[in-house]
PDB file of C-alpha atoms in Angstrom:
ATOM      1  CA  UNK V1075      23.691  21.405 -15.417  1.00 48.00           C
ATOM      2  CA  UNK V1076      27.300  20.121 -15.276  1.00 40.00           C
ATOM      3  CA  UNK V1077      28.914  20.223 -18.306  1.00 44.00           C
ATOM      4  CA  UNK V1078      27.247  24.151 -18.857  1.00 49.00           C
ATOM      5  CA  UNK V1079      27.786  27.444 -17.351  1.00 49.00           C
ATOM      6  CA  UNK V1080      25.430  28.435 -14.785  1.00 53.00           C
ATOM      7  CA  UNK V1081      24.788  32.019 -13.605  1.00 51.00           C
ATOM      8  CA  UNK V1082      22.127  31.822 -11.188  1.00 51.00           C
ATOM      9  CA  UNK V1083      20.167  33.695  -8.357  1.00 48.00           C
ATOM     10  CA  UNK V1084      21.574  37.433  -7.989  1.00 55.00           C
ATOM     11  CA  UNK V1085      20.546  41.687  -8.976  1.00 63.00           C
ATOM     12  CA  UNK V1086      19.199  41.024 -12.664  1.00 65.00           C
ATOM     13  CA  UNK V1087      21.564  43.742 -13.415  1.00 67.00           C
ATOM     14  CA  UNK V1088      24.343  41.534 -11.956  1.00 68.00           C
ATOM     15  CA  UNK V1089      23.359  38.194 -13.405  1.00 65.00           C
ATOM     16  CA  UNK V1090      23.343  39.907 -16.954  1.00 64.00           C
ATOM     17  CA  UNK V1091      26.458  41.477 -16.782  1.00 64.00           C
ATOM     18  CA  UNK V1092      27.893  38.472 -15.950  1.00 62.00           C
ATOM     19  CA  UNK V1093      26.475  36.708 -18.905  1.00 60.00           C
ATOM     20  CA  UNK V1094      28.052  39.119 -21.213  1.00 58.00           C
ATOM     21  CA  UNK V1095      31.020  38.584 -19.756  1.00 56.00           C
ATOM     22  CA  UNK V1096      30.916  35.133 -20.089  1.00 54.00           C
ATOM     23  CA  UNK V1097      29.503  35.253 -23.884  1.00 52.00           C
ATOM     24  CA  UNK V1098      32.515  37.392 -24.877  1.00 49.00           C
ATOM     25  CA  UNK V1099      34.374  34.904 -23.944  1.00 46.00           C
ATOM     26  CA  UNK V1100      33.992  32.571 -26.617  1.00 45.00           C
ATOM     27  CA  UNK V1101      34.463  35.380 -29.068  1.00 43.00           C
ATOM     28  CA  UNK V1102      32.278  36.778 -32.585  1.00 39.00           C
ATOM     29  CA  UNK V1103      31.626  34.663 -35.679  1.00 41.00           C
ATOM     30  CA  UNK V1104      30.336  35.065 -38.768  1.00 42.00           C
ATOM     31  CA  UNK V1105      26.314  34.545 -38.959  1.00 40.00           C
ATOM     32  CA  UNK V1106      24.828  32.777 -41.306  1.00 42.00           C
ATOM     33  CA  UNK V1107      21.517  34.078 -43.139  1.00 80.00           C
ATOM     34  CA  UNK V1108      19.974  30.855 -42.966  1.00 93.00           C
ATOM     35  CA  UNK V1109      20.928  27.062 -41.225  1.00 95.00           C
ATOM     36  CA  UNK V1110      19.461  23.859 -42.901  1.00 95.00           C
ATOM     37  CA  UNK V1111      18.398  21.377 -40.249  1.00 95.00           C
ATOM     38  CA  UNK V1112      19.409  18.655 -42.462  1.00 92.00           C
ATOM     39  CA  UNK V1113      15.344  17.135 -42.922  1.00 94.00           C
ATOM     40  CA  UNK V1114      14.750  18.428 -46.424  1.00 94.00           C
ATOM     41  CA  UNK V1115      11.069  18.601 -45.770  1.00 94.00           C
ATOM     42  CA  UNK V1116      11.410  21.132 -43.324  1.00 96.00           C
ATOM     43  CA  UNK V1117      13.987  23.087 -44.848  1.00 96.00           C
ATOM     44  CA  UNK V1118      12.263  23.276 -47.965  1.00 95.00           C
ATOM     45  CA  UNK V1119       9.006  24.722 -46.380  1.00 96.00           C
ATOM     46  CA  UNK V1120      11.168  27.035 -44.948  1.00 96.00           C
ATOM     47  CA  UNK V1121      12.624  28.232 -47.724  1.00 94.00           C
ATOM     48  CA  UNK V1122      15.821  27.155 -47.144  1.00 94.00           C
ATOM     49  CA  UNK V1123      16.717  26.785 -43.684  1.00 95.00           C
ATOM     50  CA  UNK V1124      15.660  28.231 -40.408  1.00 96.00           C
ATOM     51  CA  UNK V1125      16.515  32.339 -40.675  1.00 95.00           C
ATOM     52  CA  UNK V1126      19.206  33.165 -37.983  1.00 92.00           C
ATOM     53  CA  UNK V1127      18.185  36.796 -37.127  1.00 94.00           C
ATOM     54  CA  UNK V1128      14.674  36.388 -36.164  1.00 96.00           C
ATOM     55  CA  UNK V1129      12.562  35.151 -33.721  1.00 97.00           C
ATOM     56  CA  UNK V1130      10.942  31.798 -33.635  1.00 97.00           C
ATOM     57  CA  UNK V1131       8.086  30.271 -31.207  1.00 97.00           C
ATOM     58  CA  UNK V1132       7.795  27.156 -30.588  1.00 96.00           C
ATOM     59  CA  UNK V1133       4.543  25.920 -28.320  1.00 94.00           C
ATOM     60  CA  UNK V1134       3.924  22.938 -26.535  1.00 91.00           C
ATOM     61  CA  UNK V1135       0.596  21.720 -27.232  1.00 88.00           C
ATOM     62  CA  UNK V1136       0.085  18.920 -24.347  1.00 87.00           C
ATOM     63  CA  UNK V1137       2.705  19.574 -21.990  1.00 82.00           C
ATOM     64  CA  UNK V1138       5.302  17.302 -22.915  1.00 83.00           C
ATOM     65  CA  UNK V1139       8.719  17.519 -23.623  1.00 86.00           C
ATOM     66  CA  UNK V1140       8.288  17.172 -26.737  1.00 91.00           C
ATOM     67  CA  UNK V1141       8.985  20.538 -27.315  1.00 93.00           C
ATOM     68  CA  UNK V1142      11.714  20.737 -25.540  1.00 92.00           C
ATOM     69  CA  UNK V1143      13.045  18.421 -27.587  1.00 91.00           C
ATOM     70  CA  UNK V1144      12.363  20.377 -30.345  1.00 94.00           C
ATOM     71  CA  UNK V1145      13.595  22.869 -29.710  1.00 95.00           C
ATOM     72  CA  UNK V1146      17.724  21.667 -28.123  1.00 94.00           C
ATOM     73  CA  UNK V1147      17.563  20.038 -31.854  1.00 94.00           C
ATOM     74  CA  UNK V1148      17.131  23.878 -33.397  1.00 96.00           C
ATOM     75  CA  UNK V1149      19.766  25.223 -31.398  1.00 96.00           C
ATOM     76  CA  UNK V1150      21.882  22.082 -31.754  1.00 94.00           C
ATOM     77  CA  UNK V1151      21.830  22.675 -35.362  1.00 94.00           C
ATOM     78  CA  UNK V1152      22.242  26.886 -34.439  1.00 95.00           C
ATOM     79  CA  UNK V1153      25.441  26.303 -32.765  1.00 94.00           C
ATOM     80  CA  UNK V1154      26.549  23.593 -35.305  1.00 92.00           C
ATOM     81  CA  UNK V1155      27.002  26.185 -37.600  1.00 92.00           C
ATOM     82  CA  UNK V1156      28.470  29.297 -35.906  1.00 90.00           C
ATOM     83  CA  UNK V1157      30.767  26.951 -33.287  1.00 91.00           C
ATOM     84  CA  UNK V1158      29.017  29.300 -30.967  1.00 94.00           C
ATOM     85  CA  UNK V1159      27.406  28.980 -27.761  1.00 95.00           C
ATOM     86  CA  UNK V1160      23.286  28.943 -26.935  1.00 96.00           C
ATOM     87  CA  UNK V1161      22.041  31.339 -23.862  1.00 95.00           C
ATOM     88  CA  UNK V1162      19.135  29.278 -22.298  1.00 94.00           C
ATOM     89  CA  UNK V1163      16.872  30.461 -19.618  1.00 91.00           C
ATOM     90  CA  UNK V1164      14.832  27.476 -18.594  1.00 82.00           C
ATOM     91  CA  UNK V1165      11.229  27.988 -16.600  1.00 74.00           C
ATOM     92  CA  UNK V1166      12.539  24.129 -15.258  1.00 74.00           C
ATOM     93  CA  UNK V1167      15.259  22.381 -14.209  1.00 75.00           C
ATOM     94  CA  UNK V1168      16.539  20.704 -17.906  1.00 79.00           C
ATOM     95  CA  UNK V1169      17.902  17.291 -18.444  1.00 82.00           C
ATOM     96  CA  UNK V1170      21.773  17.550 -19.938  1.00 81.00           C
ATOM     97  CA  UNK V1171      21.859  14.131 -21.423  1.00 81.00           C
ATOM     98  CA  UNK V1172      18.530  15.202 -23.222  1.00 82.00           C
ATOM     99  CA  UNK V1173      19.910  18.204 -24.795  1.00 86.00           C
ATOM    100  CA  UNK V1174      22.902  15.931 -26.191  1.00 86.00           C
ATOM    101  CA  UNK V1175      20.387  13.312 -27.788  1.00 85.00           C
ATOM    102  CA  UNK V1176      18.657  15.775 -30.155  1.00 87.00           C
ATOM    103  CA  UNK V1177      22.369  17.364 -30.986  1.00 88.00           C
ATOM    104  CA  UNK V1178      23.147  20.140 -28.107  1.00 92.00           C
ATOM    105  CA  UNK V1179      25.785  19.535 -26.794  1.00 91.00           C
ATOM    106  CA  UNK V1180      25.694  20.767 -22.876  1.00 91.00           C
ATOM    107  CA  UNK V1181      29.155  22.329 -22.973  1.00 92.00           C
ATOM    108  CA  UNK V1182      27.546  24.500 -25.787  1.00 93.00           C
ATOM    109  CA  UNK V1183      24.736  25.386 -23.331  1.00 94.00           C
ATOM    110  CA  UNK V1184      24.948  29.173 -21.002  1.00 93.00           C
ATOM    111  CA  UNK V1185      22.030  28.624 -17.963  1.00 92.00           C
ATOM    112  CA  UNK V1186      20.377  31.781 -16.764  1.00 91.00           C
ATOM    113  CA  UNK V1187      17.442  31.680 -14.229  1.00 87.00           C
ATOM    114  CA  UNK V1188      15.311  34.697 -14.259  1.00 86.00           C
ATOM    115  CA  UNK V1189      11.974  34.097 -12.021  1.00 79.00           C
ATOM    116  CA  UNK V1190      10.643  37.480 -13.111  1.00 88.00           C
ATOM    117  CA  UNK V1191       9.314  37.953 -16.792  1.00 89.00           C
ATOM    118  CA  UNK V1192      10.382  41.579 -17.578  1.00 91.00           C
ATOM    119  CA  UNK V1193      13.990  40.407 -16.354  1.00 92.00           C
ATOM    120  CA  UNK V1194      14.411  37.642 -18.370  1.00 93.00           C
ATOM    121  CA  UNK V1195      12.706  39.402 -21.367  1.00 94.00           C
ATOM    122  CA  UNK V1196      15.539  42.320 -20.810  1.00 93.00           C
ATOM    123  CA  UNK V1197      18.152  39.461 -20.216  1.00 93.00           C
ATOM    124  CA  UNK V1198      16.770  38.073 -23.973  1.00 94.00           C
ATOM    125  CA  UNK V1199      17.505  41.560 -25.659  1.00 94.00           C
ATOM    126  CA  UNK V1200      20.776  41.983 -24.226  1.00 92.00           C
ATOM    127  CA  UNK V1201      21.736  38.722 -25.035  1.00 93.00           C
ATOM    128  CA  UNK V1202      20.695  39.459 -28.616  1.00 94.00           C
ATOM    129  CA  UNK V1203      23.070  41.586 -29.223  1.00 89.00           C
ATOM    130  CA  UNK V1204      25.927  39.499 -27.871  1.00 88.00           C
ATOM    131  CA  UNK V1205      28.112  38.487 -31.031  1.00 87.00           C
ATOM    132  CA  UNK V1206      29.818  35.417 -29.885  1.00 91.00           C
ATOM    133  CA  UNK V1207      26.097  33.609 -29.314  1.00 95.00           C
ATOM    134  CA  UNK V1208      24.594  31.162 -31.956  1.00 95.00           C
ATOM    135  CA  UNK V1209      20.967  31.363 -30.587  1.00 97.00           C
ATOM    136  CA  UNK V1210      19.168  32.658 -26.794  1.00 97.00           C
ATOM    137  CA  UNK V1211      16.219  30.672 -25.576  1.00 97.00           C
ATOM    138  CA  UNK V1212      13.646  32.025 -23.071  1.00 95.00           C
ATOM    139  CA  UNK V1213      10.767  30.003 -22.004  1.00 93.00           C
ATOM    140  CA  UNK V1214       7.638  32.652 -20.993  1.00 90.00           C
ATOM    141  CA  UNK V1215       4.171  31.869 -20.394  1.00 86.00           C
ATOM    142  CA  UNK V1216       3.177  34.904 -22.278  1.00 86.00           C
ATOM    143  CA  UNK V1217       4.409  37.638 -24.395  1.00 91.00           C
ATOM    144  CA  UNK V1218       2.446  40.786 -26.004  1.00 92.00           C
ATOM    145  CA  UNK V1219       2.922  41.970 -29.485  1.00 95.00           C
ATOM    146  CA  UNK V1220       5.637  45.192 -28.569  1.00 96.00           C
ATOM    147  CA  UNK V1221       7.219  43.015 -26.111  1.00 95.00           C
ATOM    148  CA  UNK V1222       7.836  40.470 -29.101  1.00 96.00           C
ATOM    149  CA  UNK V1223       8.522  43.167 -31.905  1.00 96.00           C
ATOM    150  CA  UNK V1224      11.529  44.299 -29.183  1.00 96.00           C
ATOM    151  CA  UNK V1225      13.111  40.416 -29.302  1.00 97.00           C
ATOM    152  CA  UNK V1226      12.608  40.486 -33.179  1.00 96.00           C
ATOM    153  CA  UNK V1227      14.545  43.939 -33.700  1.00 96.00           C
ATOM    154  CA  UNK V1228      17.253  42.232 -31.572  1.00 96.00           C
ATOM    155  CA  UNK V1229      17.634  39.418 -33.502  1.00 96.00           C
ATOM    156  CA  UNK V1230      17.948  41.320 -36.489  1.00 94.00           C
ATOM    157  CA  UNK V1231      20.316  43.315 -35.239  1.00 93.00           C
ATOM    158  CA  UNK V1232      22.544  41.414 -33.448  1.00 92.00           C
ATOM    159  CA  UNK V1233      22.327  38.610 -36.436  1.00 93.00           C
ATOM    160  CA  UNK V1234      21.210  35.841 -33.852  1.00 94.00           C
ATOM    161  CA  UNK V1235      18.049  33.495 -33.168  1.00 96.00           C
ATOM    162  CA  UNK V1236      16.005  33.868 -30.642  1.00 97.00           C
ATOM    163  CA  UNK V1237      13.874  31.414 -28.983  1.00 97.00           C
ATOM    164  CA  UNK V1238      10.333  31.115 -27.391  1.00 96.00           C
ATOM    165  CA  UNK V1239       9.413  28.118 -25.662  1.00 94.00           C
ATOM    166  CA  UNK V1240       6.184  28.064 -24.241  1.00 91.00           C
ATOM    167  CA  UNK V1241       4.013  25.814 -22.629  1.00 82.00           C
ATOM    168  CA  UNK V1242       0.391  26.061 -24.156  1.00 77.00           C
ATOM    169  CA  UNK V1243      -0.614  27.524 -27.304  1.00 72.00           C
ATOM    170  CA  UNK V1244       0.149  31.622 -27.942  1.00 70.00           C
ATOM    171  CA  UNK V1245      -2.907  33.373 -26.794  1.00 75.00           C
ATOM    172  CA  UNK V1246      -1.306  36.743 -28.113  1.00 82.00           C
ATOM    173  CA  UNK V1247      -0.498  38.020 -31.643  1.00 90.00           C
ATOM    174  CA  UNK V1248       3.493  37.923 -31.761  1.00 93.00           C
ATOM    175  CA  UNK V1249       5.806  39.311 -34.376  1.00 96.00           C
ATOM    176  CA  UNK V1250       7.562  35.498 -34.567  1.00 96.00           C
ATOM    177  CA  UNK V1251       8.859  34.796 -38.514  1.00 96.00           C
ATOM    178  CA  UNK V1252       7.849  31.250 -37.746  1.00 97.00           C
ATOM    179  CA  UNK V1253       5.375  29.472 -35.298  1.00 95.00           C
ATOM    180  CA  UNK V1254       5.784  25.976 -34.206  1.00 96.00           C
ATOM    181  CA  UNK V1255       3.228  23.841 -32.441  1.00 95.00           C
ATOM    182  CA  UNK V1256       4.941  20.628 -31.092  1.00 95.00           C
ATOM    183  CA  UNK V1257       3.475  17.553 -29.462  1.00 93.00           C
ATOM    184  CA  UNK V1258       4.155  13.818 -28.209  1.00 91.00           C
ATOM    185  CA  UNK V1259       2.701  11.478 -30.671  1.00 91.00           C
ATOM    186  CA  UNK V1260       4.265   8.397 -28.788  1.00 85.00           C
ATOM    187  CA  UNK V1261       7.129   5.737 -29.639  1.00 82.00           C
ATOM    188  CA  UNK V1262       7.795   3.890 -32.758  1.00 77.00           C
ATOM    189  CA  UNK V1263      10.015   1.373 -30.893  1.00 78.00           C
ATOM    190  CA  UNK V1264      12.516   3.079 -28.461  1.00 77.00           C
ATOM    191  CA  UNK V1265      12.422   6.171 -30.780  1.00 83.00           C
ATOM    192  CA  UNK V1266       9.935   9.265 -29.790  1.00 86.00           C
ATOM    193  CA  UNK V1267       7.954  10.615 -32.193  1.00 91.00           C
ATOM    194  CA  UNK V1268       6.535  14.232 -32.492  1.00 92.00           C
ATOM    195  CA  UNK V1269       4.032  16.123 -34.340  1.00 94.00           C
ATOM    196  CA  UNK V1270       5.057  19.631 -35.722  1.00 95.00           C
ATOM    197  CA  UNK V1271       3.071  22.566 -37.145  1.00 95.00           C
ATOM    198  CA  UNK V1272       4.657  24.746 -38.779  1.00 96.00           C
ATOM    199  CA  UNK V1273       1.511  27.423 -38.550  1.00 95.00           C
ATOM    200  CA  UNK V1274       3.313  30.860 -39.783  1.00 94.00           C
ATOM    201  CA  UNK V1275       6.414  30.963 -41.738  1.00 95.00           C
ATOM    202  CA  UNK V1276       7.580  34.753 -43.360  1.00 92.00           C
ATOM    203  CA  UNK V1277       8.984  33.906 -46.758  1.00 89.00           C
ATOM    204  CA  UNK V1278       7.934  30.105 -46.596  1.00 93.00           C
ATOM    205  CA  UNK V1279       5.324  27.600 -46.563  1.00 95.00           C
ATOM    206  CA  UNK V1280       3.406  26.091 -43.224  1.00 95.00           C
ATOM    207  CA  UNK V1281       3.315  21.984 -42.903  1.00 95.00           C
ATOM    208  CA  UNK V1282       2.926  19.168 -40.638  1.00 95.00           C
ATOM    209  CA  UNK V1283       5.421  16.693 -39.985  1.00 95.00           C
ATOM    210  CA  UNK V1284       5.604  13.600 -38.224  1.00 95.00           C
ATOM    211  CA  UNK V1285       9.227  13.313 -36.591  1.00 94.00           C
ATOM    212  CA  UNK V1286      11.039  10.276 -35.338  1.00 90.00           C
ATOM    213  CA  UNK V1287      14.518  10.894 -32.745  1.00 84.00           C
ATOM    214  CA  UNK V1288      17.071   8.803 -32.874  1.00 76.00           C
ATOM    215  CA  UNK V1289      18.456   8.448 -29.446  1.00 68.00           C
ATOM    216  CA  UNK V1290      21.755   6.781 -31.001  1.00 67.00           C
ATOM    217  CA  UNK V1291      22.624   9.558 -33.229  1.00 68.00           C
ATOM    218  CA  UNK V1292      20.899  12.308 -31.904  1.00 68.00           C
ATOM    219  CA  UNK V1293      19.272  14.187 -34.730  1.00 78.00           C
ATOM    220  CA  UNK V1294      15.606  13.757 -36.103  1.00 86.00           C
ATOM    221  CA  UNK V1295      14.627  12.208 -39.293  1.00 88.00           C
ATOM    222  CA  UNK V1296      11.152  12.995 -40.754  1.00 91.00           C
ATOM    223  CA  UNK V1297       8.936   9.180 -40.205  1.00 85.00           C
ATOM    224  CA  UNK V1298       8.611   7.307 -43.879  1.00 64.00           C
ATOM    225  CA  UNK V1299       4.911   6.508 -44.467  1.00 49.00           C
ATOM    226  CA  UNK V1300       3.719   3.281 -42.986  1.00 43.00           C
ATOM    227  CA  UNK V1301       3.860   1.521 -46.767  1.00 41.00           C
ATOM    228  CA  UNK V1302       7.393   2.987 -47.477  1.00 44.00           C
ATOM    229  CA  UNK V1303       9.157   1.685 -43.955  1.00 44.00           C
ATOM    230  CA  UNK V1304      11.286  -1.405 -43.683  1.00 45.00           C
ATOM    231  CA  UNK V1305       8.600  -5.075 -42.933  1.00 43.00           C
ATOM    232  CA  UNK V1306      10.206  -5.398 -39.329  1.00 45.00           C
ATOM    233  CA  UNK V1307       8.774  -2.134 -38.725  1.00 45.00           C
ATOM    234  CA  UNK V1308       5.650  -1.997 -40.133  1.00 41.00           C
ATOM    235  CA  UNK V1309       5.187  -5.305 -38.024  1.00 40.00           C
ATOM    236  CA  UNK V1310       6.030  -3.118 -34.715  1.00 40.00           C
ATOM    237  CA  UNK V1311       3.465  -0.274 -35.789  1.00 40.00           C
ATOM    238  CA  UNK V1312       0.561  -2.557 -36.014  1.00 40.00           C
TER     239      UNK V1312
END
């Protein structure tokens, strides 16, 4: 990526070093308990925003990158509100100009690659506890239950979201405050539409949602039932 700071092939010991190095650099701030994402929906099932020191999975149900999506808008809205950076350790090459239409901005954006799972789980821990992050995102294939209690006592401690993207619904229990299933439900004109699941939320309420991106603005806007959109559109979704 670009615009981001990459710290690539070396000793995992090395590579993560190097990361905290470069985290400190942008210096602490103050962590919020919560951080609306602005679609009152979501936020309300939530009971009032997404909770910063926890961890959160987020699934891909058919492969797209829908998820993906999904989940640059969470930590768009993450670093939004700490002016903090996001630690991301992608499983494939990501898309800059992507990030920045769902709100994360790519100079916000610290690239790790870890090819091994117990090094970028350790690389997720340590970043945890790095003060001047707003969120760290590690995509795994699968996690167990103390593997994913470890993340979640890091994010509480440390005050800071963490991330699990994953391709395929969770097979394993996980000690994730919230679960997200996301999906590609198509285009309503030249703006993608998702489906989320919340399916567990500590402290809230689950729900489905049917989300719209706007590629002009870059944020998501939950979609207005057929009868309630404007006539030009309920034309197009015919």
């Amino acid at each position: 990526m670009a615009d981001g700071a990459a710290i690539v092939e070396s000793p995992a010991s090395a590579r993560i070093e190097a990361l905290k190095a470069a985290i400190g650099g942008f210096g602490p701030g103050s962590a919020a308990a919560r951080v609306r994402l602005g679609l009152p929906e979501l936020d309300q099932a939530l009971g009032g925003g997404l909770v910063q020191g926890a961890l959160h999975e987020i699934a891909s149900v058919d492969g797209s990158a829908a998820a993906t999506g999904f989940a640059a808008f969470l930590l768009g809205r993450l670093t939004r509100a700490s002016c903090r950076p996001v630690l991301w350790m992608p499983g494939t090459d990501i898309y800059a100009p992507g990030l920045a239409r769902y709100g994360l901005s790519p100079n916000r954006v610290l690239l790790a690659d870890f090819r091994r799972p117990q090094a970028l789980l350790r690389a997720l821990e340590e970043g945890l506890r790095c003060p001047g992050l707003a969120a760290a995102l590690g995509e795994v294939e699968e996690i167990d239950l103390t593997a994913s209690r470890r993340l979640q006592l890091a994010a509480e401690t440390g005050g800071i979201a963490c991330l699990l993207l994953r391709r395929g619904p969770s097979r394993n229990p996980t000690a994730a405050v919230t679960r997200w299933q996301v999906w590609s439900a198509g285009a309503q004109g030249a703006k993608p539409r998702w489906r989320v699941s919340l399916l567990r939320c500590r402290g809230g309420r689950t729900g489905d949602w049917l989300l719209e991106g706007c590629r002009e603005t870059g944020g998501l806007t939950v979609a207005a039932a057929l009868g309630d959109r404007p006539a030009q559109d309920r034309v197009a979704a015919r």
